[in-house]
């Protein structure tokens, strides 16, 4: 059983990992056809992965309803709105224009999600007033750069202080680019190292799930 | 003074919420119409589209969901107007499932205004799952990635895609991205191998991250946030939602700057002594 | 040198076949190559020396043509001349015109291909690539014939006929540097993981933020107030979750904090959003109290579950901060929008705040609202430093080596480039192509 | 204006105001809005995935075009779902092994090319510009090149963990932290910009819906939500 549960998955990852790592260097049509086919396969599997992600959320809400945990009524609302969206969606074959499915999307999902995120505007403002203090030289530099960029990126700022727009452009293009490039190189080395660990079976967090 | 400062800092934050709400609503009701300067990174995308031959194919990837709509919707509208004016062909696609509806409606609305025909002048391929895999399969073979477009027409039957077998054959790709997958996905798994020209539009939150790619020419231009969209509208001389929002953007930015200044002013009086700072 | 083969006008020595041996060759004799650059046609008048070859490193269906500038000055009106490219499937039949362009375009020097594939690019040569497209199909393995014609409409001068066979190649030599770097870095990672297994005490510098833990716990003990520790919004549920790494790091750092609270006797509170993370944290805290010799003071309810819901969780934690006024707040792991609300409330209660996250959008806010922030990789480094886990320490070390290498390459490269510019020679710029990306 | 749009405007306004009621405090209206949001977005994502992936990319090619080999990814996809059946949950590992093997392999050389080689190549530039006739000069552009190099190098040094930060290394790392802070400051400014844009868009729409054409939807519903909150607060006060 250890073979099926541990050895086989590690072997599959290793073989595919090496194959597709080397595929990159091989321009031969056969190798390109392999990449084409597998990328289509992965798209299909990704579709199932979406279901997997959704299902675990549904499970936790189902348990809440079953146990009649506090606020279980909201979970019922969640299920009801999901089912109506799904029902209309299947009925209209996923087409949005002129269907009930499209209406639900435009007048519930779009305003709700956009409004949820716009709450952050208020939170940023109150945090700016109550928490963002220049508590060290570094934080001071951060806040000064923030003020320059906020000032320079709006018409009123450029109207009040001509030339500040170019200053904020320069901040974005030189010091910001330098720092982001350093971060990017560091992160990419980390990501490559992680991929190597996964291919070699050293990193196996993804193989959790199910008892040993 | 110490007590007063402390009390002021401890102000109920709902007052601040109210200030921000008014700072947003007033300029929307009574706009000032201040001039907007166009930055080079936005102009580069505009110029590139200007230089594309009529009939050239532009792939517009709507890599966002409703949360990105406020910033990316005006951008998409401006880009579509520009492309349709120049008689480019538009192929729409999205890497985000929740972006499907928005992409579908923006495309058909703007196309209608220009009297363009679906299937000949534009089409929407729909949602491509699998992030990196989506871009790779489009780069390898468009008809394998999308057997049919969003409306169910077989890819091979679409007049717009005659002669377009993969991303290698398109003239320009612009990803309007709200996060990952987005511009980086289109570069790393797309342009890197298939060699098309790539431009980017993104929410302001992710814009700073793309400057290294802009600097190396990995993306040939960047439209960042509502401000970027407003600059594009200025270039097109077509006032839209982005230009209309710029005055409110000005007031809210200055409100935040004032709040930050007040916070730091008051905290001078309340700063506890004896706390070590690290770094 | 191979300069002699250029005049042959056949497909023999195309770059792909020469590739492997020439790499070593060029590495050793690079300076010599450049001495051979000025091979301008001095022989017969209007000799093109046309050469056709399979384009290296592609899937086939493509042929490259290159030829030397003919001495245009011999012609009456040089500027009125254009080049025309012809192709045929037979040596002497049915020529098809593929392209027409002015004589001052399509130079070989414009080709973007590294020296280890292309050799020296002569400024005195033209280059034109023929590719399969919807009108034109070049079949792999089939012989095709080409000629170049110089014409002003009345007078025409034709080159000799050159031929080549398009082929699907097995290796893209332009990517050689990529492959070498990839193999070298992979080997470094695996080697250092092995070394770390044998000796887990490889030197890692102490992360200054960890010193703050000591002070924060001490202060909490003095004031008789609790310490609040959050592990973020990561789930540890499945695969591919970007928050996994930082959540694991957060649980490891929790172990360190718990050891301190155990030995000082300070209270510790860890509110949770994810059940799996909570179960792991319970184990970690229990072990830490055991290790500190104070299992008696460990309480099961140090870890407690609030709700998975983002804003309800945030509101509840804010409530705890306002009621219990913890002496120190730790925000480790992955965070979304809740970071603002948490850090703000914590700052108003006057607690020492220590944050650590790789959530880039939240970092600026944490830095502005907290006393100490572990930035991105520092969080992983802190967890490697504390846990001494070989699979964390090894890659960290190898990444440092990678960074060091790139850093030296960038500094030396820029200096060499500057020297090249001062001396007016392209040699150094060409040599530095090993750090460039080619398609 | 047709009835659908009018009803839509009222629904959208009501839900937006439910969400904004969180600014007062966490309350049942917000929770209601939040759960409707989670529900509709899950429903939407499932629908799109079903039509665009399961039907268009799997069912049609498999059944109608006879691409029988697509049965393999379909089976792998089903294996993924065994996670919910504890006795055979381990089968999902095979599917994860497949996805991760391919995506890790595909990612390594591409990231090396895109984010390391391209970025290093973009940093290696001369500090001087050569002009005609052997003249060489330093311009603001070349100074920026130098600054960029200094920034990248010092940030990389800051993120060195196997070298003690003392002496010269310490100085360079300190410089690196300041580059990082400027960049985070820029990110801070841009994030504020983004959040404010979201708010502007929402308020723009709410103002539109407050017009007589939409039956003063925003004003009426604002009144209703405030009244509802007062009623709820009173209920909370009662024991």
mmCIF file of N, CA and C in Angstrom, chain B residues 3 10 89 118-119 148-150 181 249:
data_model
loop_
_atom_site.group_PDB
_atom_site.id
_atom_site.type_symbol
_atom_site.label_atom_id
_atom_site.label_comp_id
_atom_site.label_asym_id
_atom_site.label_seq_id
_atom_site.Cartn_x
_atom_site.Cartn_y
_atom_site.Cartn_z
ATOM 1 N N UNK B 3 -3.116 65.128 26.882
ATOM 2 C CA UNK B 3 -4.446 64.524 27.002
ATOM 3 C C UNK B 3 -5.313 64.799 25.784
ATOM 4 N N UNK B 10 -7.933 59.138 19.740
ATOM 5 C CA UNK B 10 -8.888 58.096 20.085
ATOM 6 C C UNK B 10 -10.277 58.346 19.522
ATOM 7 N N UNK B 89 -9.172 43.676 -34.988
ATOM 8 C CA UNK B 89 -10.067 42.588 -34.592
ATOM 9 C C UNK B 89 -9.772 42.225 -33.143
ATOM 10 N N UNK B 118 -20.183 40.252 -34.411
ATOM 11 C CA UNK B 118 -19.556 39.169 -33.663
ATOM 12 C C UNK B 118 -19.159 38.054 -34.623
ATOM 13 N N UNK B 119 -17.988 37.508 -34.401
ATOM 14 C CA UNK B 119 -17.517 36.420 -35.257
ATOM 15 C C UNK B 119 -16.651 36.933 -36.400
ATOM 16 N N UNK B 148 -14.537 25.673 -28.902
ATOM 17 C CA UNK B 148 -15.590 26.581 -29.362
ATOM 18 C C UNK B 148 -15.473 27.874 -28.580
ATOM 19 N N UNK B 149 -16.058 28.960 -29.125
ATOM 20 C CA UNK B 149 -16.029 30.213 -28.367
ATOM 21 C C UNK B 149 -17.138 30.203 -27.307
ATOM 22 N N UNK B 150 -17.281 31.325 -26.610
ATOM 23 C CA UNK B 150 -18.231 31.378 -25.499
ATOM 24 C C UNK B 150 -19.656 31.101 -25.963
ATOM 25 N N UNK B 181 -3.942 34.746 -11.659
ATOM 26 C CA UNK B 181 -3.215 34.900 -12.919
ATOM 27 C C UNK B 181 -3.503 36.229 -13.591
ATOM 28 N N UNK B 249 -10.735 61.291 -6.745
ATOM 29 C CA UNK B 249 -9.449 60.680 -6.423
ATOM 30 C C UNK B 249 -8.534 61.733 -5.797
#
